[in-house]
Short mmCIF file of C-alpha atoms and ligand atoms in Angstrom, two decimals:
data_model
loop_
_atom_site.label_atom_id
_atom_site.label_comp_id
_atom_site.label_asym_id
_atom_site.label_seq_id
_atom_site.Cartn_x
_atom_site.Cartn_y
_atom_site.Cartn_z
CA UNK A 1 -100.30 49.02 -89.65
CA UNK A 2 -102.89 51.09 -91.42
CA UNK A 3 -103.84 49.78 -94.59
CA UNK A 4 -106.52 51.04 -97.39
CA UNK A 5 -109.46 48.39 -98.42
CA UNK A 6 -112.53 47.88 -99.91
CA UNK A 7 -115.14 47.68 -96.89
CA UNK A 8 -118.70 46.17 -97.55
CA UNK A 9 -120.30 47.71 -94.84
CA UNK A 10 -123.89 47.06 -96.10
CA UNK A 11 -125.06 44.33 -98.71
CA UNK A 12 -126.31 46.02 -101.79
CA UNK A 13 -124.45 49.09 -101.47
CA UNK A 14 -121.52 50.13 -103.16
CA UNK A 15 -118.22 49.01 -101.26
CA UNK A 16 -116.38 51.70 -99.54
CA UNK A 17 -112.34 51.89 -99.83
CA UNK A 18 -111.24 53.27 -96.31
CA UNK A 19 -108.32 53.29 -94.40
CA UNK A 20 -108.24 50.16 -91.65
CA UNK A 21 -105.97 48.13 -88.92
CA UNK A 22 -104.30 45.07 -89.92
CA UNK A 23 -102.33 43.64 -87.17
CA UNK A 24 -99.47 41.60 -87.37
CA UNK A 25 -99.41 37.85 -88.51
CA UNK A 26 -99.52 34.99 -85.75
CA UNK A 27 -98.32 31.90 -85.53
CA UNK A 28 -98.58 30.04 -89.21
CA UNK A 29 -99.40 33.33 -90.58
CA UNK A 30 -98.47 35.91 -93.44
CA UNK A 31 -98.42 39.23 -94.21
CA UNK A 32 -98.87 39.59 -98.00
CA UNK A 33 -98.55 43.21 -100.04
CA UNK A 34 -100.83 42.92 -102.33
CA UNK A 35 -100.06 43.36 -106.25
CA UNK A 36 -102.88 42.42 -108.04
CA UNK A 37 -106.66 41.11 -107.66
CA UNK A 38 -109.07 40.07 -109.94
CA UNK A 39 -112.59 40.86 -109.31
CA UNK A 40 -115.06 37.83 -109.74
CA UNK A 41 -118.30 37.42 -109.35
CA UNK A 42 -118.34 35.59 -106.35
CA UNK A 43 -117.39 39.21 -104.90
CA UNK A 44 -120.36 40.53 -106.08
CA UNK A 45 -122.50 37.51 -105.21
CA UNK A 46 -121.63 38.55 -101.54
CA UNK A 47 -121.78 42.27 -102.20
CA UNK A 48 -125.32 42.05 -103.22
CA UNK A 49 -126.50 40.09 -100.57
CA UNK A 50 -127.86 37.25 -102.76
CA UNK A 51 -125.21 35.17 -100.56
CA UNK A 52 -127.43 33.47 -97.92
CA UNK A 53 -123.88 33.04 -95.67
CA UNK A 54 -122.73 36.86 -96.46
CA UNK A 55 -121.87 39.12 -93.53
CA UNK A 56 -120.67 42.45 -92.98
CA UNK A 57 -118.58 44.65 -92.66
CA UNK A 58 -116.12 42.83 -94.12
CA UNK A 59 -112.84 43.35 -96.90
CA UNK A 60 -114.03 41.54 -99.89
CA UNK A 61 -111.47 39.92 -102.97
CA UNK A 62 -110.42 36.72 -103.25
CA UNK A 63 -108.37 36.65 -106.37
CA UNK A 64 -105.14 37.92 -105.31
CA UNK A 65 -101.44 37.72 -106.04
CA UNK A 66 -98.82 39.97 -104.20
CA UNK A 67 -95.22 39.41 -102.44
CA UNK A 68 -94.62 37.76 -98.86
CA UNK A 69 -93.94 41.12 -96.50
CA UNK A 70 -93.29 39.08 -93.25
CA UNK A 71 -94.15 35.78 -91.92
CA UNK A 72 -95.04 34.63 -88.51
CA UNK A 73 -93.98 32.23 -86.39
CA UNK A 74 -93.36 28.85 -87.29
CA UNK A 75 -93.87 29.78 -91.17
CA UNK A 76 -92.09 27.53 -93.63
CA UNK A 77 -93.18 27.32 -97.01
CA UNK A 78 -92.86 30.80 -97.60
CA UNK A 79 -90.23 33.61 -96.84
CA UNK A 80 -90.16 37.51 -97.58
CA UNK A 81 -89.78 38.10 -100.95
CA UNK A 82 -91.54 35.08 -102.11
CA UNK A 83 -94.70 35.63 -104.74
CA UNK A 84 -97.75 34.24 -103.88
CA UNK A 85 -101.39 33.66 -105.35
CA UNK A 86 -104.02 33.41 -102.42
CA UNK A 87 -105.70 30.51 -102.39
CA UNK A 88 -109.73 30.39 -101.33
CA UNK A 89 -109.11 26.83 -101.19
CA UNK A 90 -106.40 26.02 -98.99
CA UNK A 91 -104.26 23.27 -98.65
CA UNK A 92 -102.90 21.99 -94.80
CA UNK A 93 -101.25 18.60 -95.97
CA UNK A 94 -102.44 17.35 -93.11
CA UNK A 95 -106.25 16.39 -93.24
CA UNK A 96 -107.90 13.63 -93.92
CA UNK A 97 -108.84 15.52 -97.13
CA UNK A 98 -105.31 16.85 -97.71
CA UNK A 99 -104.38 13.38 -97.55
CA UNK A 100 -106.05 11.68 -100.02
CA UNK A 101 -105.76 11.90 -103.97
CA UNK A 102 -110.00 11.97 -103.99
CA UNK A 103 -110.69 15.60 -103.17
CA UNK A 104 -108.90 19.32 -102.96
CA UNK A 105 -111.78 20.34 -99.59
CA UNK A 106 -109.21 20.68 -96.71
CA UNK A 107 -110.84 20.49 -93.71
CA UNK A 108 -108.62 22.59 -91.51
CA UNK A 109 -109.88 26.14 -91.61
CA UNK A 110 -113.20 25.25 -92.97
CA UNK A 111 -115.37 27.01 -90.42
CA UNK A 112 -113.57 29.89 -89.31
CA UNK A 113 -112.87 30.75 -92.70
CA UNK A 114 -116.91 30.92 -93.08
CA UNK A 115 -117.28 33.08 -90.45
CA UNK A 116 -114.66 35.61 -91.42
CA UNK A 117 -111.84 34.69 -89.06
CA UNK A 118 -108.64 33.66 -89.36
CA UNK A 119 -107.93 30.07 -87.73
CA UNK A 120 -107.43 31.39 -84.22
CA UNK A 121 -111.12 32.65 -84.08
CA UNK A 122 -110.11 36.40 -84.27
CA UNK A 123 -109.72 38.74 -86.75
CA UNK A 124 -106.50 40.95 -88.07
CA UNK A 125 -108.41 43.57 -89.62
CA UNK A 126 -110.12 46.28 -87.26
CA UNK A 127 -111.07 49.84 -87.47
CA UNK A 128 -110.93 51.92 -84.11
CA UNK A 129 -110.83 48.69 -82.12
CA UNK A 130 -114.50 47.76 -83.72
CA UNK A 131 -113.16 43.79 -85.45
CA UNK A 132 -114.05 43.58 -89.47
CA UNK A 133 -114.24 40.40 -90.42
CA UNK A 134 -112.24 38.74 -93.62
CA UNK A 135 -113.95 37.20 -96.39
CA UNK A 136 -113.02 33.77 -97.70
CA UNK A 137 -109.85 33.52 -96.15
CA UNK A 138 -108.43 36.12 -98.40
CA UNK A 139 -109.78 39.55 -98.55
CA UNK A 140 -107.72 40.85 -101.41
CA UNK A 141 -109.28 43.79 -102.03
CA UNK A 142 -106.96 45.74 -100.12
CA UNK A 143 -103.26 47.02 -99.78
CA UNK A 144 -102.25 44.26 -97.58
CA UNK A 145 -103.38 41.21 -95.95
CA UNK A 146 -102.65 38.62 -93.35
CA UNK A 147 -103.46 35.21 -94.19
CA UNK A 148 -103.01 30.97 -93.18
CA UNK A 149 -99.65 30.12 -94.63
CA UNK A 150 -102.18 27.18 -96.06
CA UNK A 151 -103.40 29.69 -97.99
CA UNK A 152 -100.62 30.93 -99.96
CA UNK A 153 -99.49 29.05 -103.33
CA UNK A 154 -95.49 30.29 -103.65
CA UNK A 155 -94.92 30.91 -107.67
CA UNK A 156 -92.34 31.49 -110.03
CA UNK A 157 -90.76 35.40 -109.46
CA UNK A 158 -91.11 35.83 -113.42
CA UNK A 159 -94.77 35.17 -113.30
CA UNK A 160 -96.25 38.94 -113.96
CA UNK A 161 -98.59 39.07 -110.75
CA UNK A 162 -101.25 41.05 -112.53
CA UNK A 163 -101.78 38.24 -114.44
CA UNK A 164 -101.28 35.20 -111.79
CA UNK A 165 -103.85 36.65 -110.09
CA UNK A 166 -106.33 35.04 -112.38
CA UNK A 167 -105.00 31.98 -111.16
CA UNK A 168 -106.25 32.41 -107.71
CA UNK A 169 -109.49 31.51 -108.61
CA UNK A 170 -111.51 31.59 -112.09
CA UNK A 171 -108.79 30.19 -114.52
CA UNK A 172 -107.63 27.65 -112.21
CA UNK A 173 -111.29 26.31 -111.53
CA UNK A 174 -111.82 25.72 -115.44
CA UNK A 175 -108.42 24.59 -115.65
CA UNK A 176 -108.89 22.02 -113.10
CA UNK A 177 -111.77 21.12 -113.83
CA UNK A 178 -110.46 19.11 -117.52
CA UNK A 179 -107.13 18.61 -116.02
CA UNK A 180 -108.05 17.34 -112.78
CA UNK A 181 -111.88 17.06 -111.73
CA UNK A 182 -112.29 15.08 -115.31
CA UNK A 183 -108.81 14.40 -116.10
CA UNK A 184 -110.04 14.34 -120.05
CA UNK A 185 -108.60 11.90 -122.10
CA UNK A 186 -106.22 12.75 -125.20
CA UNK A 187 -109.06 12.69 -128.42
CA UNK A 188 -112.05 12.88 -126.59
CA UNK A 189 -114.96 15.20 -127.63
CA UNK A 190 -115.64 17.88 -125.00
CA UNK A 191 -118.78 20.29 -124.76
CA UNK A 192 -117.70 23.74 -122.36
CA UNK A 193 -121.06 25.65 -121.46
CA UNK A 194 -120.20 29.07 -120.48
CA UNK A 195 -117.22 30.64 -121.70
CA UNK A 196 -116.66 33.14 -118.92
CA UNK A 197 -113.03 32.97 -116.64
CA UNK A 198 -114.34 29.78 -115.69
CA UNK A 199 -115.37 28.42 -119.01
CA UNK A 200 -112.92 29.59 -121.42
CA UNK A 201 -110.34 27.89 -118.69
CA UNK A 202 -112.04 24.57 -118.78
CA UNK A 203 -111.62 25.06 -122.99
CA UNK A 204 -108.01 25.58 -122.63
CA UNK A 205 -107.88 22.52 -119.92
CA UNK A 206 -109.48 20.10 -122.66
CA UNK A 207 -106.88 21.46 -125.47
CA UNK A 208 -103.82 21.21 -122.79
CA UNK A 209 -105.27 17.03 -122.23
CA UNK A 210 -105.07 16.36 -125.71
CA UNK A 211 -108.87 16.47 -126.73
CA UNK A 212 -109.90 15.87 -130.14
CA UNK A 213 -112.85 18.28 -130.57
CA UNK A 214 -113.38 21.08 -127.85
CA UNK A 215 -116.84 22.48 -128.41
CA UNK A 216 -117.72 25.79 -126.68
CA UNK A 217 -121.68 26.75 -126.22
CA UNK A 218 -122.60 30.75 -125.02
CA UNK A 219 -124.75 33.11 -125.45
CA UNK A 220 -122.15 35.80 -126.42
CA UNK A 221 -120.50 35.41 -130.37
CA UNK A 222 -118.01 38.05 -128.79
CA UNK A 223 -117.16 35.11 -125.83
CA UNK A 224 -116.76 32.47 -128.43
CA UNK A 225 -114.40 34.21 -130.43
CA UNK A 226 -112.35 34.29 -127.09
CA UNK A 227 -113.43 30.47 -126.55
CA UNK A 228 -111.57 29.47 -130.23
CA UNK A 229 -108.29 31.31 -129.03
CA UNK A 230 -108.22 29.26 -126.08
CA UNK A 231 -108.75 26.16 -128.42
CA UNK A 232 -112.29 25.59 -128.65
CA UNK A 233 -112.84 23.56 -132.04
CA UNK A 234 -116.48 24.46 -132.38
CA UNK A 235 -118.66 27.17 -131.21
CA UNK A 236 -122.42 27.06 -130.60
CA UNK A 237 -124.99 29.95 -129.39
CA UNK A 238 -126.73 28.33 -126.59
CA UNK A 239 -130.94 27.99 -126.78
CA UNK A 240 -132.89 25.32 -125.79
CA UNK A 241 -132.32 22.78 -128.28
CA UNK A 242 -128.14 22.85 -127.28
CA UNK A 243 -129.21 19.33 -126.25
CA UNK A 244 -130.53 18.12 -129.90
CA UNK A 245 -127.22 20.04 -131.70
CA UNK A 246 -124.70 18.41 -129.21
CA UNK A 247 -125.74 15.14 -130.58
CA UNK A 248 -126.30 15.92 -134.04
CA UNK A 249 -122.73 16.85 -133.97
CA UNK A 250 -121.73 13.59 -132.07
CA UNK A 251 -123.12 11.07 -134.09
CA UNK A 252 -125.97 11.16 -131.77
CA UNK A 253 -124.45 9.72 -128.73
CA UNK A 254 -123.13 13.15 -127.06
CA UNK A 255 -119.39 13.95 -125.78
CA UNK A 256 -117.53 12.28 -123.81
CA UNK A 257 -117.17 15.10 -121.38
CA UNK A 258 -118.88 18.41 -121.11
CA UNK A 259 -118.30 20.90 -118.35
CA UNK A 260 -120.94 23.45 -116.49
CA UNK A 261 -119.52 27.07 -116.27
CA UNK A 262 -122.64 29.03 -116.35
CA UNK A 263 -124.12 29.04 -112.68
CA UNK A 264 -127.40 28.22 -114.36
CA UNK A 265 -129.35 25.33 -113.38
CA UNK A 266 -131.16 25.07 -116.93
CA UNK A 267 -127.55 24.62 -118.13
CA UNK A 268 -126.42 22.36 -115.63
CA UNK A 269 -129.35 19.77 -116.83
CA UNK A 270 -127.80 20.43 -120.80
CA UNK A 271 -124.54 19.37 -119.68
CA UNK A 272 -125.72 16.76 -118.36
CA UNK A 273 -128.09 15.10 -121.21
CA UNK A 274 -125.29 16.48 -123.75
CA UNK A 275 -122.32 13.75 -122.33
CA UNK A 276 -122.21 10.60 -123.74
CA UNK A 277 -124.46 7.13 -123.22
CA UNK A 278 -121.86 4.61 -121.49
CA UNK A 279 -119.27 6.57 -119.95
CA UNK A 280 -120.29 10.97 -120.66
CA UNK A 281 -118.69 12.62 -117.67
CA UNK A 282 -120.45 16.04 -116.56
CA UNK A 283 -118.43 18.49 -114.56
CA UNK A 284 -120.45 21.07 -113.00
CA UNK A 285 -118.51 23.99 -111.72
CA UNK A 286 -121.48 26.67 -111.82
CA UNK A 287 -122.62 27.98 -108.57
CA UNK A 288 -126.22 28.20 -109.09
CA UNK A 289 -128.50 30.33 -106.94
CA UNK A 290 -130.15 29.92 -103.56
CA UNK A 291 -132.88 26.98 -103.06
CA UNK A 292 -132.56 26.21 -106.92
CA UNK A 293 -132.14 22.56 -107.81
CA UNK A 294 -130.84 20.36 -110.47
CA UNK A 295 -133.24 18.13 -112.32
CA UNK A 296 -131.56 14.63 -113.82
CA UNK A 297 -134.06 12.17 -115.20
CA UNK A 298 -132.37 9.12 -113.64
CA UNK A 299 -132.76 7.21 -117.16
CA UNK A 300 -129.41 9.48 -118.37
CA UNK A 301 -127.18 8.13 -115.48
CA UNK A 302 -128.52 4.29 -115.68
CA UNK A 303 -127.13 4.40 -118.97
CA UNK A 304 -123.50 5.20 -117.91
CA UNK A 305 -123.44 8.96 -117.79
CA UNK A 306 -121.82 10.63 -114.48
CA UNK A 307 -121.85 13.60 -112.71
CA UNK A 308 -119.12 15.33 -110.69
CA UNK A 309 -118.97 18.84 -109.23
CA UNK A 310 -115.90 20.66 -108.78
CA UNK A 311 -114.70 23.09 -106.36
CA UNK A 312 -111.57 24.77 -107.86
CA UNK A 313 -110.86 22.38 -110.46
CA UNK A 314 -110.37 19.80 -107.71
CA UNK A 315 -106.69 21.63 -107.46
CA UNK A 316 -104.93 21.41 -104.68
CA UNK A 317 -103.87 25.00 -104.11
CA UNK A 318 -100.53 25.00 -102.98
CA UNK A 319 -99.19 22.30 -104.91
CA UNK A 320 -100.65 22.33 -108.58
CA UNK A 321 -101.22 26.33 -108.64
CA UNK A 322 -97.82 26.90 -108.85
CA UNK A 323 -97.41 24.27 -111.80
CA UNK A 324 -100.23 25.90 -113.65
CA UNK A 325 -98.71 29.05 -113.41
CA UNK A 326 -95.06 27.43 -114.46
CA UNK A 327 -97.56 25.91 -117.71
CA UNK A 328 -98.32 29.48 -118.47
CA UNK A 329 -95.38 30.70 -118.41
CA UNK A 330 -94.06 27.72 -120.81
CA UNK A 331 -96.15 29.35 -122.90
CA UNK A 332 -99.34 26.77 -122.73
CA UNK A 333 -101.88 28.53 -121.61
CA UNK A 334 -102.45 32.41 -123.28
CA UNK A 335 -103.83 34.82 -120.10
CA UNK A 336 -103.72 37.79 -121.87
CA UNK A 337 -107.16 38.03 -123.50
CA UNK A 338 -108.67 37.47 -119.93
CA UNK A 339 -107.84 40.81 -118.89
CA UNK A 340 -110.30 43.29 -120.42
CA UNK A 341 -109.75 46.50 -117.55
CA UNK A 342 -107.38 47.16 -115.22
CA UNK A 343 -108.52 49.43 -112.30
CA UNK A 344 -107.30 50.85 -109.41
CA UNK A 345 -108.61 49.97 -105.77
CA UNK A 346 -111.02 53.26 -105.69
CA UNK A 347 -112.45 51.61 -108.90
CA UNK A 348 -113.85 48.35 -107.52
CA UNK A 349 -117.55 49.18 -107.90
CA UNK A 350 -116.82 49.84 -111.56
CA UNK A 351 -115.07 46.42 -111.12
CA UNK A 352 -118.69 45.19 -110.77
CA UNK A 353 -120.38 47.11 -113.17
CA UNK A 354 -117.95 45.71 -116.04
CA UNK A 355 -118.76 42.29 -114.63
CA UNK A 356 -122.22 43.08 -114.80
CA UNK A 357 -122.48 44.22 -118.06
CA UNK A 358 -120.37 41.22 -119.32
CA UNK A 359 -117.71 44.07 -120.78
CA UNK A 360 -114.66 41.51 -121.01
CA UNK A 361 -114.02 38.71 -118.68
CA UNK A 362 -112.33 39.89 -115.87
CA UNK A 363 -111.04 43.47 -114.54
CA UNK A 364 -108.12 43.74 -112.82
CA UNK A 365 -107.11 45.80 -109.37
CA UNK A 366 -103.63 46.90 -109.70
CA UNK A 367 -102.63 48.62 -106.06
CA UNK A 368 -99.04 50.14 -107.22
N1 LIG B 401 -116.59 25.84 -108.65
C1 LIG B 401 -115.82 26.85 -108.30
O1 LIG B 401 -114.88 26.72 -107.50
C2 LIG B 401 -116.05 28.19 -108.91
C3 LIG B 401 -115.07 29.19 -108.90
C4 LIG B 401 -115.34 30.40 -109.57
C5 LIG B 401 -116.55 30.59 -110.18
N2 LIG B 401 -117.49 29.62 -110.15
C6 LIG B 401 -118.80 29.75 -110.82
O2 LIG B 401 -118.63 29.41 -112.18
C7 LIG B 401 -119.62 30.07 -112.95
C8 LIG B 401 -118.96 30.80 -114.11
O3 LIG B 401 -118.12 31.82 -113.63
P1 LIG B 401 -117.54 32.91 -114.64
O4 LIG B 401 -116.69 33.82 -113.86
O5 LIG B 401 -116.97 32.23 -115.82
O6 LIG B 401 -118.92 33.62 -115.03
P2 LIG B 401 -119.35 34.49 -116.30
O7 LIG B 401 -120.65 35.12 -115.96
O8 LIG B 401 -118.24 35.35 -116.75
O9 LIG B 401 -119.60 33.41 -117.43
C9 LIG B 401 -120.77 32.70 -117.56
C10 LIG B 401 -121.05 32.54 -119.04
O10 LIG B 401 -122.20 31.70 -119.20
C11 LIG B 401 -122.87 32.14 -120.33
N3 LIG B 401 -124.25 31.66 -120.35
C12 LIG B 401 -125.31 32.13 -119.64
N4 LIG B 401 -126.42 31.43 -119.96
C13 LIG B 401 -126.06 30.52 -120.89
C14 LIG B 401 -126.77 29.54 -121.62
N5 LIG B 401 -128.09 29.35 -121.46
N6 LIG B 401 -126.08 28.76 -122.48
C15 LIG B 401 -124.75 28.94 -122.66
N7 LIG B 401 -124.04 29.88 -122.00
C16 LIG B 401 -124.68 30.65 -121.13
C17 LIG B 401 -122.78 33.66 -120.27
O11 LIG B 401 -122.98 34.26 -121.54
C18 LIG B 401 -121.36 33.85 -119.75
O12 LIG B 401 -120.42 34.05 -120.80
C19 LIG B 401 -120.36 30.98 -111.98
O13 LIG B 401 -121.54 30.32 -111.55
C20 LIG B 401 -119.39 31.12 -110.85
O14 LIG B 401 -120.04 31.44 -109.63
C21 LIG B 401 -117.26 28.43 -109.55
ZN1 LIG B 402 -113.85 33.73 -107.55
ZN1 LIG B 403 -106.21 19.93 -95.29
#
């Protein structure tokens, strides 16, 4: 079928929408109409180039929600009609990952899914017989899709898809990460850093587990008055002595968890000094840049603090999406003041150029 997407054809330059070839789904496959994809910055991370394991051309989006259109063969957890988030992270059931409670990195797709393919080794997407390869499993930019059935997280029908979306990637990573990665205890103190998607999820996370205070540190007063709607307690401008005010505020010892959502490494080593002597958990979910490193002075874990990253909130995609979203719709979590612009697919690079100038937290594709 011919489909219209959002191409990267070079890194750097603006991403083209075009008219391509998707073939139909194989085995374990599904095609998915697209409703609905956010636009994060992981997108743009690739666009730019800055992504050492980038490539091109390529249909670029990630966070995407749309209906099932057909399945292929041998296809069992979802069926036409069904509503789906995509899932970057994907869930077999099956791997050695899948299989245990410790981790949400299935192994089953891993490297194909680098490279741009779909688990057979080939591509779906084409353009006069010349493959283009898809990008994290997903490429949601676009009218349709074909993706791994172990990709797909089947939600509730009365879930608004242009606001599940969010769900199929930034929310649920700072969700996860308190619910899951950290699993915070009811009346702890927690310190967020960053209160982007990512961030102001992790806030809500900490408020949904019960904690006592939820402190929220950024360099935006406009982000932290998003950050106390979502429950944070506390709010902080971020500077170099976050450290020295964490523990002012604590009594001196720090909290017993913070959480990473910044991407910076600077911030990375706050979190980390800011959780608490004895038993401070640090959750790092920040992707930090290429070659940079994070500097611990070993003295801060001897004395009981630990770190953990966290790759989607630790969620297992296909299984704890779709409760997340059921949360939301109980009326726990608020998604509304995440979406700041909604934009059509010929808008995408403005998509980036909200991003970039931090104008709300996340823009919206709508494709109907
Ligand atoms: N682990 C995962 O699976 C996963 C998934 C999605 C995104 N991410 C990463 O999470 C990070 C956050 O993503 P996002 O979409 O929320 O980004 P974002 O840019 O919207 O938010 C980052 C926030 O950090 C704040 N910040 C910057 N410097 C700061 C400082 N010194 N002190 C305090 N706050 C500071 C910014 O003001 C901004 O509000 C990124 O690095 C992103 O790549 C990780
Ligand atoms: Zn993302
Ligand atoms: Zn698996």
């Amino acid at each position: 079928m011919k489909i219209r997407a959002a191409v990267l054809e070079r890194f750097g330059a603006p991403l083209e929408v075009q008219e391509l070839d998707l073939a139909e789904p194989k085995a374990g496959e599904v095609l998915v109409r697209l409703v609905a994809c956010g636009v994060c910055h992981t997108d743009l991370y690739t666009a730019s180039g800055a992504d050492p394991s980038g490539y091109a051309p390529a249909v670029l989006g990630h966070e995407g929600a749309g209906v099932v259109e057909r399945v292929g063969e041998g296809v069992t957890s979802v069926a036409e009609g069904d509503h789906v988030v995509t899932l970057f992270s994907p869930q077999c059931r099956e791997c050695v990952h899948c299989l245990s409670t410790r981790t949400n990195l299935c192994l089953a797709i891993r490297e194909q899914q680098g490279q741009g393919r779909l688990p057979d080794g080939t591509t779906r997407l084409s353009r006069d017989g010349e493959p283009i390869r898809h990008f994290m499993g997903t490429s949601t930019f676009a009218e349709y899709a074909v993706m791994p059935e172990i990709a797909l997280a089947n939600v509730n029908k009365d879930a608004p898809l242009d606001r599940a979306c969010l769900f199929a990637c930034g929310l649920s990573t700072g969700l996860g990460a308190a619910i899951k990665t950290a699993a915070v205890e009811a009346g702890s103190t927690c310190v967020v850093f960053g209160a982007g998607m990512v961030g102001l999820g992790a806030v809500a996370g900490c408020r949904l587990q019960g904690a006592e205070r939820i402190v929220c540190v950024d360099l935006s007063e406009e982000r932290l008055e998003l950050a106390k709607g979502q429950g944070a307690t506390e709010t902080m401008v971020g500077g170099p002595d976050t450290v020295e005010r964490v523990l002012e505020l604590t009594g001196g010892f720090g909290a017993d968890y913070t959480f990473e959502a910044t991407g910076n490494v600077a911030v990375m080593r706050q979190a980390v000094e800011s959780a608490r002597m004895g038993w401070g958990l640090c959750t790092v979910a920040g992707v930090a840049g290429k070659g940079e490193t994070l500097d611990i002075v070993p003295r801060f874990l001897i004395t009981g603090r630990r770190v953990a990253g966290s790759s989607f909130g630790g969620l297992k995609g296909r299984d704890e999406v779709p409760q997340l979203v059921d949360r939301w719709l109980a009326g726990e979590i608020d998604v509304e003041p995440f979406v700041s612009h909604t934009l059509t697919l010929d808008e995408v690079n403005r998509g980036f150029e909200l991003m970039e100038a931090q104008d709300g937290i996340r823009s919206v594709i709508r494709f109907d």
